[in-house]
PDB file of C-alpha atoms in Angstrom:
ATOM      1  CA  MET Z   1       0.000   0.000   0.000  1.00  0.00           C
ATOM      2  CA  GLY Z   2       1.644   3.232  -1.166  1.00  0.00           C
ATOM      3  CA  GLU Z   3       1.436   6.843  -0.022  1.00  0.00           C
ATOM      4  CA  CYS Z   4      -0.853   7.798  -2.921  1.00  0.00           C
ATOM      5  CA  GLU Z   5      -3.413   5.154  -1.936  1.00  0.00           C
ATOM      6  CA  VAL Z   6      -3.247   6.293   1.686  1.00  0.00           C
ATOM      7  CA  ARG Z   7      -3.754   9.942   0.747  1.00  0.00           C
ATOM      8  CA  ASP Z   8      -6.726   9.093  -1.514  1.00  0.00           C
ATOM      9  CA  ALA Z   9      -8.358   7.033   1.254  1.00  0.00           C
ATOM     10  CA  LEU Z  10      -7.877   9.849   3.768  1.00  0.00           C
ATOM     11  CA  MET Z  11      -9.260  12.410   1.318  1.00  0.00           C
ATOM     12  CA  GLY Z  12     -12.474  10.401   1.012  1.00  0.00           C
ATOM     13  CA  GLU Z  13     -12.802  10.226   4.797  1.00  0.00           C
ATOM     14  CA  VAL Z  14     -12.134  13.959   5.163  1.00  0.00           C
ATOM     15  CA  LYS Z  15     -14.859  14.810   2.640  1.00  0.00           C
ATOM     16  CA  ARG Z  16     -17.401  12.629   4.456  1.00  0.00           C
ATOM     17  CA  HIS Z  17     -16.724  13.912   7.980  1.00  0.00           C
ATOM     18  CA  ARG Z  18     -15.003  17.287   7.369  1.00  0.00           C
ATOM     19  CA  TYR Z  19     -12.185  16.621   9.846  1.00  0.00           C
ATOM     20  CA  TRP Z  20      -9.899  19.161   8.195  1.00  0.00           C
ATOM     21  CA  LYS Z  21     -10.244  21.821   5.519  1.00  0.00           C
ATOM     22  CA  SER Z  22      -8.615  21.192   2.158  1.00  0.00           C
ATOM     23  CA  SER Z  23      -5.849  23.690   2.864  1.00  0.00           C
ATOM     24  CA  ALA Z  24      -4.971  21.884   6.104  1.00  0.00           C
ATOM     25  CA  PHE Z  25      -5.134  18.469   4.461  1.00  0.00           C
ATOM     26  CA  LYS Z  26      -2.624  19.501   1.785  1.00  0.00           C
ATOM     27  CA  LYS Z  27      -0.128  20.507   4.488  1.00  0.00           C
ATOM     28  CA  MET Z  28      -0.318  17.100   6.195  1.00  0.00           C
ATOM     29  CA  GLN Z  29       2.929  15.137   6.086  1.00  0.00           C
ATOM     30  CA  PHE Z  30       3.183  11.371   6.456  1.00  0.00           C
ATOM     31  CA  ASP Z  31       6.073  10.468   8.751  1.00  0.00           C
ATOM     32  CA  ARG Z  32       5.840   6.682   8.530  1.00  0.00           C
ATOM     33  CA  LEU Z  33       3.651   3.937   7.036  1.00  0.00           C
ATOM     34  CA  GLU Z  34       3.520   0.730   9.092  1.00  0.00           C
ATOM     35  CA  MET Z  35       2.096  -2.265   7.232  1.00  0.00           C
ATOM     36  CA  LEU Z  36       0.101  -4.710   9.369  1.00  0.00           C
ATOM     37  CA  SER Z  37      -2.344  -7.553   8.801  1.00  0.00           C
ATOM     38  CA  CYS Z  38      -5.489  -8.618  10.653  1.00  0.00           C
ATOM     39  CA  LEU Z  39      -6.644 -12.239  10.351  1.00  0.00           C
ATOM     40  CA  HIS Z  40     -10.401 -12.829  10.158  1.00  0.00           C
ATOM     41  CA  TYR Z  41     -11.639 -16.384  10.820  1.00  0.00           C
ATOM     42  CA  VAL Z  42     -15.310 -17.303  10.222  1.00  0.00           C
ATOM     43  CA  LEU Z  43     -17.174 -20.572  10.863  1.00  0.00           C
ATOM     44  CA  GLU Z  44     -20.776 -20.951   9.637  1.00  0.00           C
ATOM     45  CA  SER Z  45     -23.157 -23.853  10.272  1.00  0.00           C
ATOM     46  CA  PHE Z  46     -26.424 -24.050   8.328  1.00  0.00           C
ATOM     47  CA  THR Z  47     -28.906 -25.781  10.661  1.00  0.00           C
ATOM     48  CA  GLU Z  48     -32.437 -27.173  10.386  1.00  0.00           C
ATOM     49  CA  ALA Z  49     -35.032 -27.460  13.176  1.00  0.00           C
ATOM     50  CA  ARG Z  50     -38.609 -28.775  12.942  1.00  0.00           C
ATOM     51  CA  SER Z  51     -41.836 -28.525  14.933  1.00  0.00           C
ATOM     52  CA  THR Z  52     -45.421 -29.787  14.480  1.00  0.00           C
ATOM     53  CA  SER Z  53     -48.838 -28.452  15.492  1.00  0.00           C
ATOM     54  CA  GLU Z  54     -52.428 -29.506  14.894  1.00  0.00           C
ATOM     55  CA  ALA Z  55     -54.500 -27.377  12.499  1.00  0.00           C
ATOM     56  CA  THR Z  56     -58.137 -27.287  11.297  1.00  0.00           C
ATOM     57  CA  GLU Z  57     -59.768 -25.908   8.174  1.00  0.00           C
ATOM     58  CA  ALA Z  58     -63.195 -26.076   6.538  1.00  0.00           C
ATOM     59  CA  VAL Z  59     -63.843 -28.622   3.801  1.00  0.00           C
ATOM     60  CA  THR Z  60     -64.981 -26.798   0.665  1.00  0.00           C
ATOM     61  CA  PRO Z  61     -67.140 -28.483  -2.011  1.00  0.00           C
ATOM     62  CA  GLY Z  62     -65.050 -30.172  -4.695  1.00  0.00           C
ATOM     63  CA  GLN Z  63     -61.878 -30.151  -2.606  1.00  0.00           C
ATOM     64  CA  ILE Z  64     -59.542 -33.092  -3.260  1.00  0.00           C
ATOM     65  CA  LEU Z  65     -58.704 -34.588   0.123  1.00  0.00           C
ATOM     66  CA  ASP Z  66     -55.610 -36.540   1.092  1.00  0.00           C
ATOM     67  CA  GLN Z  67     -56.863 -38.959   3.713  1.00  0.00           C
ATOM     68  CA  ALA Z  68     -54.529 -40.460   6.288  1.00  0.00           C
ATOM     69  CA  THR Z  69     -52.721 -43.329   4.568  1.00  0.00           C
ATOM     70  CA  THR Z  70     -49.608 -43.689   6.732  1.00  0.00           C
ATOM     71  CA  SER Z  71     -48.782 -44.110  10.381  1.00  0.00           C
ATOM     72  CA  ILE Z  72     -45.522 -42.129  10.173  1.00  0.00           C
ATOM     73  CA  GLN Z  73     -45.532 -39.444  12.870  1.00  0.00           C
ATOM     74  CA  ASN Z  74     -41.855 -38.457  12.915  1.00  0.00           C
ATOM     75  CA  PRO Z  75     -41.463 -35.006  11.289  1.00  0.00           C
ATOM     76  CA  TRP Z  76     -37.865 -35.849  10.308  1.00  0.00           C
ATOM     77  CA  ASP Z  77     -39.003 -38.687   8.018  1.00  0.00           C
ATOM     78  CA  TYR Z  78     -39.967 -36.186   5.278  1.00  0.00           C
ATOM     79  CA  GLU Z  79     -37.452 -34.448   3.045  1.00  0.00           C
ATOM     80  CA  VAL Z  80     -37.724 -30.645   2.987  1.00  0.00           C
ATOM     81  CA  LEU Z  81     -35.079 -28.700   1.067  1.00  0.00           C
ATOM     82  CA  PRO Z  82     -34.164 -25.024   1.623  1.00  0.00           C
ATOM     83  CA  SER Z  83     -34.456 -22.579  -1.261  1.00  0.00           C
ATOM     84  CA  SER Z  84     -30.798 -21.577  -0.794  1.00  0.00           C
ATOM     85  CA  MET Z  85     -27.962 -22.498   1.541  1.00  0.00           C
ATOM     86  CA  PHE Z  86     -26.834 -20.244   4.408  1.00  0.00           C
ATOM     87  CA  THR Z  87     -29.985 -18.110   4.169  1.00  0.00           C
ATOM     88  CA  ASP Z  88     -32.396 -17.931   7.118  1.00  0.00           C
ATOM     89  CA  GLN Z  89     -35.895 -19.075   6.117  1.00  0.00           C
ATOM     90  CA  VAL Z  90     -39.034 -20.812   7.422  1.00  0.00           C
ATOM     91  CA  ARG Z  91     -41.031 -23.409   5.468  1.00  0.00           C
ATOM     92  CA  VAL Z  92     -44.612 -24.335   6.494  1.00  0.00           C
ATOM     93  CA  LEU Z  93     -46.337 -27.371   4.973  1.00  0.00           C
ATOM     94  CA  GLU Z  94     -48.792 -30.147   5.744  1.00  0.00           C
ATOM     95  CA  MET Z  95     -47.433 -33.493   6.862  1.00  0.00           C
ATOM     96  CA  PRO Z  96     -48.403 -36.039   4.171  1.00  0.00           C
ATOM     97  CA  GLY Z  97     -51.078 -38.529   5.194  1.00  0.00           C
ATOM     98  CA  SER Z  98     -52.101 -36.658   8.376  1.00  0.00           C
ATOM     99  CA  SER Z  99     -55.519 -35.436   7.158  1.00  0.00           C
ATOM    100  CA  THR Z 100     -58.807 -36.636   8.753  1.00  0.00           C
ATOM    101  CA  ILE Z 101     -62.418 -35.491   8.140  1.00  0.00           C
ATOM    102  CA  ASN Z 102     -64.872 -34.754  10.981  1.00  0.00           C
ATOM    103  CA  SER Z 103     -68.524 -33.602  10.900  1.00  0.00           C
ATOM    104  CA  VAL Z 104     -69.898 -30.675  12.912  1.00  0.00           C
ATOM    105  CA  ARG Z 105     -73.394 -29.248  13.547  1.00  0.00           C
ATOM    106  CA  LEU Z 106     -74.700 -25.718  13.074  1.00  0.00           C
ATOM    107  CA  VAL Z 107     -75.118 -23.516  16.143  1.00  0.00           C
ATOM    108  CA  ILE Z 108     -78.651 -22.049  16.648  1.00  0.00           C
ATOM    109  CA  LEU Z 109     -79.118 -18.644  18.286  1.00  0.00           C
ATOM    110  CA  LYS Z 110     -82.472 -18.328  20.098  1.00  0.00           C
ATOM    111  CA  GLU Z 111     -82.137 -15.002  21.944  1.00  0.00           C
ATOM    112  CA  PRO Z 112     -82.528 -11.903  19.767  1.00  0.00           C
ATOM    113  CA  THR Z 113     -80.942  -8.652  20.862  1.00  0.00           C
ATOM    114  CA  THR Z 114     -83.569  -6.029  21.816  1.00  0.00           C
ATOM    115  CA  ALA Z 115     -83.410  -2.301  21.074  1.00  0.00           C
ATOM    116  CA  PHE Z 116     -86.244  -0.857  23.172  1.00  0.00           C
ATOM    117  CA  ILE Z 117     -84.057   1.863  24.685  1.00  0.00           C
ATOM    118  CA  ALA Z 118     -83.064   3.094  21.270  1.00  0.00           C
ATOM    119  CA  ALA Z 119     -86.711   3.178  20.151  1.00  0.00           C
ATOM    120  CA  VAL Z 120     -87.875   5.149  23.216  1.00  0.00           C
ATOM    121  CA  TRP Z 121     -85.037   7.632  22.791  1.00  0.00           C
ATOM    122  CA  ALA Z 122     -86.007   8.218  19.184  1.00  0.00           C
ATOM    123  CA  GLN Z 123     -89.690   8.805  20.059  1.00  0.00           C
ATOM    124  CA  THR Z 124     -88.844  11.129  22.968  1.00  0.00           C
ATOM    125  CA  SER Z 125     -86.544  13.256  20.896  1.00  0.00           C
ATOM    126  CA  ALA Z 126     -89.204  13.442  18.196  1.00  0.00           C
ATOM    127  CA  ILE Z 127     -91.685  15.186  20.577  1.00  0.00           C
ATOM    128  CA  PHE Z 128     -89.460  18.231  20.844  1.00  0.00           C
ATOM    129  CA  ALA Z 129     -88.698  18.197  17.151  1.00  0.00           C
ATOM    130  CA  GLY Z 130     -92.383  18.090  16.159  1.00  0.00           C
ATOM    131  CA  THR Z 131     -91.882  15.130  13.831  1.00  0.00           C
ATOM    132  CA  HIS Z 132     -91.879  11.350  14.237  1.00  0.00           C
ATOM    133  CA  ASP Z 133     -88.553   9.716  13.253  1.00  0.00           C
ATOM    134  CA  LEU Z 134     -87.983   5.973  13.374  1.00  0.00           C
ATOM    135  CA  CYS Z 135     -85.111   4.602  15.415  1.00  0.00           C
ATOM    136  CA  TYR Z 136     -82.155   4.072  13.082  1.00  0.00           C
ATOM    137  CA  MET Z 137     -81.277   0.830  14.888  1.00  0.00           C
ATOM    138  CA  CYS Z 138     -84.665  -1.001  15.031  1.00  0.00           C
ATOM    139  CA  HIS Z 139     -86.683   1.076  12.475  1.00  0.00           C
ATOM    140  CA  GLY Z 140     -89.645   1.327  14.891  1.00  0.00           C
ATOM    141  CA  ARG Z 141     -90.004  -2.405  15.586  1.00  0.00           C
ATOM    142  CA  GLY Z 142     -88.407  -2.244  19.043  1.00  0.00           C
ATOM    143  CA  VAL Z 143     -86.144  -5.170  18.171  1.00  0.00           C
ATOM    144  CA  LYS Z 144     -82.638  -5.083  16.745  1.00  0.00           C
ATOM    145  CA  GLU Z 145     -81.496  -7.836  14.409  1.00  0.00           C
ATOM    146  CA  CYS Z 146     -78.597  -9.996  15.540  1.00  0.00           C
ATOM    147  CA  HIS Z 147     -75.524  -9.127  13.468  1.00  0.00           C
ATOM    148  CA  HIS Z 148     -74.493 -12.820  13.402  1.00  0.00           C
ATOM    149  CA  CYS Z 149     -77.667 -14.449  12.046  1.00  0.00           C
ATOM    150  CA  LYS Z 150     -79.359 -11.391  10.419  1.00  0.00           C
ATOM    151  CA  GLY Z 151     -82.671 -12.394  12.027  1.00  0.00           C
ATOM    152  CA  CYS Z 152     -82.824 -15.996  10.806  1.00  0.00           C
ATOM    153  CA  GLY Z 153     -81.864 -17.465  14.187  1.00  0.00           C
ATOM    154  CA  LYS Z 154     -78.875 -19.476  12.939  1.00  0.00           C
ATOM    155  CA  LYS Z 155     -75.157 -18.740  12.897  1.00  0.00           C
ATOM    156  CA  PRO Z 156     -72.725 -20.636  10.636  1.00  0.00           C
ATOM    157  CA  CYS Z 157     -70.040 -22.602  12.450  1.00  0.00           C
ATOM    158  CA  THR Z 158     -66.722 -20.752  12.488  1.00  0.00           C
ATOM    159  CA  ALA Z 159     -64.793 -24.012  12.072  1.00  0.00           C
ATOM    160  CA  CYS Z 160     -66.540 -25.446   9.002  1.00  0.00           C
ATOM    161  CA  CYS Z 161     -67.967 -22.160   7.571  1.00  0.00           C
ATOM    162  CA  GLY Z 162     -71.378 -23.836   7.250  1.00  0.00           C
ATOM    163  CA  THR Z 163     -70.251 -26.817   5.160  1.00  0.00           C
ATOM    164  CA  GLY Z 164     -70.759 -29.304   8.009  1.00  0.00           C
ATOM    165  CA  SER Z 165     -67.274 -30.853   7.706  1.00  0.00           C
ATOM    166  CA  VAL Z 166     -63.821 -29.915   8.935  1.00  0.00           C
ATOM    167  CA  ARG Z 167     -60.426 -31.302   8.065  1.00  0.00           C
ATOM    168  CA  ASN Z 168     -57.860 -31.911  10.790  1.00  0.00           C
ATOM    169  CA  PHE Z 169     -54.224 -32.203   9.790  1.00  0.00           C
ATOM    170  CA  THR Z 170     -50.713 -31.804  11.176  1.00  0.00           C
ATOM    171  CA  LYS Z 171     -48.820 -28.654  10.228  1.00  0.00           C
ATOM    172  CA  LEU Z 172     -45.052 -29.005   9.874  1.00  0.00           C
ATOM    173  CA  LYS Z 173     -42.755 -26.000  10.349  1.00  0.00           C
ATOM    174  CA  VAL Z 174     -39.147 -26.192   9.200  1.00  0.00           C
ATOM    175  CA  TYR Z 175     -36.686 -23.537  10.398  1.00  0.00           C
ATOM    176  CA  PHE Z 176     -33.438 -23.033   8.466  1.00  0.00           C
ATOM    177  CA  LYS Z 177     -30.902 -20.846  10.260  1.00  0.00           C
ATOM    178  CA  THR Z 178     -27.236 -19.925   9.920  1.00  0.00           C
ATOM    179  CA  GLU Z 179     -25.092 -19.987  13.053  1.00  0.00           C
ATOM    180  CA  ARG Z 180     -22.026 -17.782  12.631  1.00  0.00           C
ATOM    181  CA  SER Z 181     -18.918 -17.389  14.790  1.00  0.00           C
ATOM    182  CA  GLU Z 182     -15.990 -15.153  13.889  1.00  0.00           C
ATOM    183  CA  PHE Z 183     -12.687 -14.002  15.341  1.00  0.00           C
ATOM    184  CA  PHE Z 184     -10.250 -11.174  14.569  1.00  0.00           C
ATOM    185  CA  THR Z 185      -6.625 -11.104  15.632  1.00  0.00           C
ATOM    186  CA  GLU Z 186      -5.674  -8.078  17.706  1.00  0.00           C
ATOM    187  CA  THR Z 187      -5.610  -4.748  15.900  1.00  0.00           C
ATOM    188  CA  GLU Z 188      -6.379  -1.099  16.678  1.00  0.00           C
ATOM    189  CA  VAL Z 189      -9.174  -0.914  14.097  1.00  0.00           C
ATOM    190  CA  PRO Z 190     -12.593  -1.715  15.693  1.00  0.00           C
ATOM    191  CA  GLU Z 191     -14.112  -5.083  14.770  1.00  0.00           C
ATOM    192  CA  LYS Z 192     -17.400  -3.415  13.760  1.00  0.00           C
ATOM    193  CA  LEU Z 193     -15.462  -1.790  10.893  1.00  0.00           C
ATOM    194  CA  LEU Z 194     -13.349  -4.816   9.983  1.00  0.00           C
ATOM    195  CA  ILE Z 195     -16.419  -7.061   9.665  1.00  0.00           C
ATOM    196  CA  HIS Z 196     -17.291  -5.290   6.394  1.00  0.00           C
ATOM    197  CA  ALA Z 197     -13.711  -5.111   5.084  1.00  0.00           C
ATOM    198  CA  SER Z 198     -12.401  -7.304   2.288  1.00  0.00           C
ATOM    199  CA  GLY Z 199      -9.035  -9.034   2.172  1.00  0.00           C
ATOM    200  CA  LYS Z 200      -7.044 -11.915   0.736  1.00  0.00           C
ATOM    201  CA  GLU Z 201      -8.546 -15.369   1.269  1.00  0.00           C
ATOM    202  CA  ILE Z 202      -5.942 -17.704   2.762  1.00  0.00           C
ATOM    203  CA  PHE Z 203      -8.087 -20.761   3.373  1.00  0.00           C
ATOM    204  CA  SER Z 204     -11.670 -21.845   2.615  1.00  0.00           C
ATOM    205  CA  GLU Z 205     -13.582 -25.125   2.995  1.00  0.00           C
ATOM    206  CA  GLU Z 206     -17.245 -26.183   2.714  1.00  0.00           C
ATOM    207  CA  GLN Z 207     -18.655 -29.620   3.504  1.00  0.00           C
ATOM    208  CA  PRO Z 208     -22.167 -31.161   3.575  1.00  0.00           C
ATOM    209  CA  TYR Z 209     -22.953 -32.492   7.051  1.00  0.00           C
ATOM    210  CA  VAL Z 210     -23.983 -36.132   6.562  1.00  0.00           C
ATOM    211  CA  CYS Z 211     -22.593 -37.521   9.810  1.00  0.00           C
ATOM    212  CA  LEU Z 212     -20.201 -36.503  12.564  1.00  0.00           C
ATOM    213  CA  PHE Z 213     -17.145 -37.366  10.444  1.00  0.00           C
ATOM    214  CA  ASP Z 214     -18.265 -35.172   7.521  1.00  0.00           C
ATOM    215  CA  THR Z 215     -18.004 -31.853   9.379  1.00  0.00           C
ATOM    216  CA  VAL Z 216     -15.329 -29.341   8.500  1.00  0.00           C
ATOM    217  CA  LEU Z 217     -12.219 -30.071  10.536  1.00  0.00           C
ATOM    218  CA  PRO Z 218     -10.764 -27.285  12.691  1.00  0.00           C
ATOM    219  CA  ILE Z 219      -7.576 -25.578  11.575  1.00  0.00           C
ATOM    220  CA  THR Z 220      -4.656 -27.046  13.522  1.00  0.00           C
ATOM    221  CA  LYS Z 221      -1.390 -26.202  11.744  1.00  0.00           C
ATOM    222  CA  TYR Z 222      -1.624 -22.475  10.991  1.00  0.00           C
ATOM    223  CA  PRO Z 223       1.433 -20.478  12.195  1.00  0.00           C
ATOM    224  CA  VAL Z 224      -0.764 -18.179  14.335  1.00  0.00           C
ATOM    225  CA  GLN Z 225      -1.799 -20.285  17.335  1.00  0.00           C
ATOM    226  CA  GLU Z 226      -4.795 -18.053  18.127  1.00  0.00           C
ATOM    227  CA  ILE Z 227      -6.434 -19.114  14.862  1.00  0.00           C
ATOM    228  CA  ASN Z 228      -5.958 -22.811  15.651  1.00  0.00           C
ATOM    229  CA  GLU Z 229      -7.452 -22.411  19.128  1.00  0.00           C
ATOM    230  CA  LYS Z 230     -10.474 -20.398  17.970  1.00  0.00           C
ATOM    231  CA  SER Z 231     -11.172 -22.785  15.090  1.00  0.00           C
ATOM    232  CA  LYS Z 232     -11.176 -25.761  17.466  1.00  0.00           C
ATOM    233  CA  LEU Z 233     -13.377 -23.898  19.970  1.00  0.00           C
ATOM    234  CA  PHE Z 234     -15.950 -22.767  17.371  1.00  0.00           C
ATOM    235  CA  CYS Z 235     -16.257 -26.255  15.838  1.00  0.00           C
ATOM    236  CA  ALA Z 236     -16.893 -27.769  19.278  1.00  0.00           C
ATOM    237  CA  GLN Z 237     -19.442 -25.059  20.174  1.00  0.00           C
ATOM    238  CA  HIS Z 238     -21.426 -25.502  16.951  1.00  0.00           C
ATOM    239  CA  LEU Z 239     -21.551 -29.265  17.456  1.00  0.00           C
ATOM    240  CA  GLN Z 240     -22.698 -28.839  21.069  1.00  0.00           C
ATOM    241  CA  ASN Z 241     -25.387 -26.284  20.136  1.00  0.00           C
ATOM    242  CA  SER Z 242     -26.923 -28.567  17.510  1.00  0.00           C
ATOM    243  CA  MET Z 243     -27.200 -31.683  19.688  1.00  0.00           C
ATOM    244  CA  GLY Z 244     -30.839 -32.371  20.585  1.00  0.00           C
ATOM    245  CA  MET Z 245     -32.062 -29.045  19.156  1.00  0.00           C
ATOM    246  CA  CYS Z 246     -31.438 -29.129  15.414  1.00  0.00           C
ATOM    247  CA  ARG Z 247     -29.299 -30.784  12.802  1.00  0.00           C
ATOM    248  CA  VAL Z 248     -26.482 -29.335  10.737  1.00  0.00           C
ATOM    249  CA  ILE Z 249     -26.994 -29.463   6.964  1.00  0.00           C
ATOM    250  CA  GLN Z 250     -23.798 -27.803   5.794  1.00  0.00           C
ATOM    251  CA  GLN Z 251     -20.705 -26.178   7.286  1.00  0.00           C
ATOM    252  CA  ARG Z 252     -18.071 -23.841   5.934  1.00  0.00           C
ATOM    253  CA  HIS Z 253     -15.173 -21.827   7.305  1.00  0.00           C
ATOM    254  CA  CYS Z 254     -12.611 -19.455   5.884  1.00  0.00           C
ATOM    255  CA  LEU Z 255      -9.569 -17.436   6.896  1.00  0.00           C
ATOM    256  CA  VAL Z 256      -9.014 -13.973   5.395  1.00  0.00           C
ATOM    257  CA  ALA Z 257      -6.041 -11.623   5.801  1.00  0.00           C
ATOM    258  CA  ILE Z 258      -7.171  -7.979   5.912  1.00  0.00           C
ATOM    259  CA  PRO Z 259      -4.381  -5.483   5.083  1.00  0.00           C
ATOM    260  CA  VAL Z 260      -4.018  -2.654   7.614  1.00  0.00           C
ATOM    261  CA  CYS Z 261      -1.743   0.354   7.194  1.00  0.00           C
ATOM    262  CA  LYS Z 262      -0.971   2.425  10.302  1.00  0.00           C
ATOM    263  CA  VAL Z 263      -0.092   5.961   9.215  1.00  0.00           C
ATOM    264  CA  TYR Z 264       1.889   8.382  11.410  1.00  0.00           C
ATOM    265  CA  TYR Z 265       1.302  11.985  10.313  1.00  0.00           C
ATOM    266  CA  THR Z 266       2.234  15.558  11.229  1.00  0.00           C
ATOM    267  CA  LEU Z 267      -0.153  18.479  10.764  1.00  0.00           C
ATOM    268  CA  GLY Z 268       1.398  21.745  11.914  1.00  0.00           C
ATOM    269  CA  ASN Z 269       2.433  21.179  15.527  1.00  0.00           C
ATOM    270  CA  THR Z 270       0.129  18.164  15.905  1.00  0.00           C
ATOM    271  CA  LYS Z 271       1.146  14.548  15.467  1.00  0.00           C
ATOM    272  CA  GLY Z 272      -1.328  11.694  15.141  1.00  0.00           C
ATOM    273  CA  ILE Z 273      -2.209   8.387  13.541  1.00  0.00           C
ATOM    274  CA  PHE Z 274      -4.940   6.955  11.341  1.00  0.00           C
ATOM    275  CA  PHE Z 275      -5.514   3.615   9.619  1.00  0.00           C
ATOM    276  CA  VAL Z 276      -6.240   2.508   6.060  1.00  0.00           C
ATOM    277  CA  TYR Z 277      -7.574  -1.051   5.882  1.00  0.00           C
ATOM    278  CA  GLY Z 278      -9.088  -3.576   3.486  1.00  0.00           C
ATOM    279  CA  ASN Z 279      -8.662  -4.135  -0.224  1.00  0.00           C
ATOM    280  CA  ASP Z 280     -11.176  -1.350  -0.827  1.00  0.00           C
ATOM    281  CA  ARG Z 281      -8.963   1.080   1.157  1.00  0.00           C
ATOM    282  CA  GLN Z 282     -11.321   2.258   3.886  1.00  0.00           C
ATOM    283  CA  CYS Z 283     -10.063   4.814   6.398  1.00  0.00           C
ATOM    284  CA  TYR Z 284     -10.366   5.000  10.188  1.00  0.00           C
ATOM    285  CA  VAL Z 285      -9.303   8.087  12.183  1.00  0.00           C
ATOM    286  CA  PRO Z 286      -9.358   7.181  15.911  1.00  0.00           C
ATOM    287  CA  ASN Z 287      -8.859  10.663  17.419  1.00  0.00           C
ATOM    288  CA  PHE Z 288     -10.381  13.016  14.891  1.00  0.00           C
ATOM    289  CA  PRO Z 289     -10.862  16.745  15.692  1.00  0.00           C
ATOM    290  CA  SER Z 290     -14.250  17.801  17.067  1.00  0.00           C
ATOM    291  CA  LYS Z 291     -14.420  20.548  14.404  1.00  0.00           C
ATOM    292  CA  CYS Z 292     -12.509  21.687  11.364  1.00  0.00           C
ATOM    293  CA  VAL Z 293      -8.837  22.534  11.834  1.00  0.00           C
ATOM    294  CA  ILE Z 294      -7.746  25.665   9.996  1.00  0.00           C
ATOM    295  CA  LEU Z 295      -4.051  26.317   9.596  1.00  0.00           C
TER     296      LEU Z 295
END
């Protein structure tokens, strides 16, 4: 990373945050460029969890029904594929062969709702007005129609919608989720900035999780011991988290080296540092001025 790249990266940061005026920026001198590297290790496990619940719906005329034809009750016996790997998603479907048909009866309402108070109020108010207006609720009959049955005395069943039959079935929910663990070697640039930085990929591996022996193996022989320890720890944690709760479909991990340049500068009588990091040359100024510096 050369001085021109560093100056261009700083110029972009200055324009965004107005740390210094252009005249001050041009007078800045770079005393020393210290090239560093931050290692970024990431382990991702794409997991699947399932749950079941009973559901009911009305049977509509002409509906093709799938009656119960199997005794399989284990939700894991059915294959459900995600739309894409390492993308959180939820799939909801009916368990095959879990449908049964039941009959229900209509509910009869025998007690109409009265509106005598409304009728009396309308007649009383009409005396002072000199005219006779019908109650807007009962229209002079003294009785208000039930809003459920509309005066017929019967209310359709909410379960079957008046068809007389309901279908019971088992609803299967499949949850696909990505568990992610990452580690950065020590550097003065905050991790919240480095997480979006690009770098050079040193190592990458992806494996389908068929059984315990098909998982990605932790890194063990990298020269930086911290990476070996974190890789072993993350692999053990992901395996422990999935036991009894979900199953791992696929795993992948990678190691990326993010370039970091520590720049020592002099601006007038002030000395300071800033950092340029990533392949896209982002800039981080740790102790920036609270307002523009004019020299």
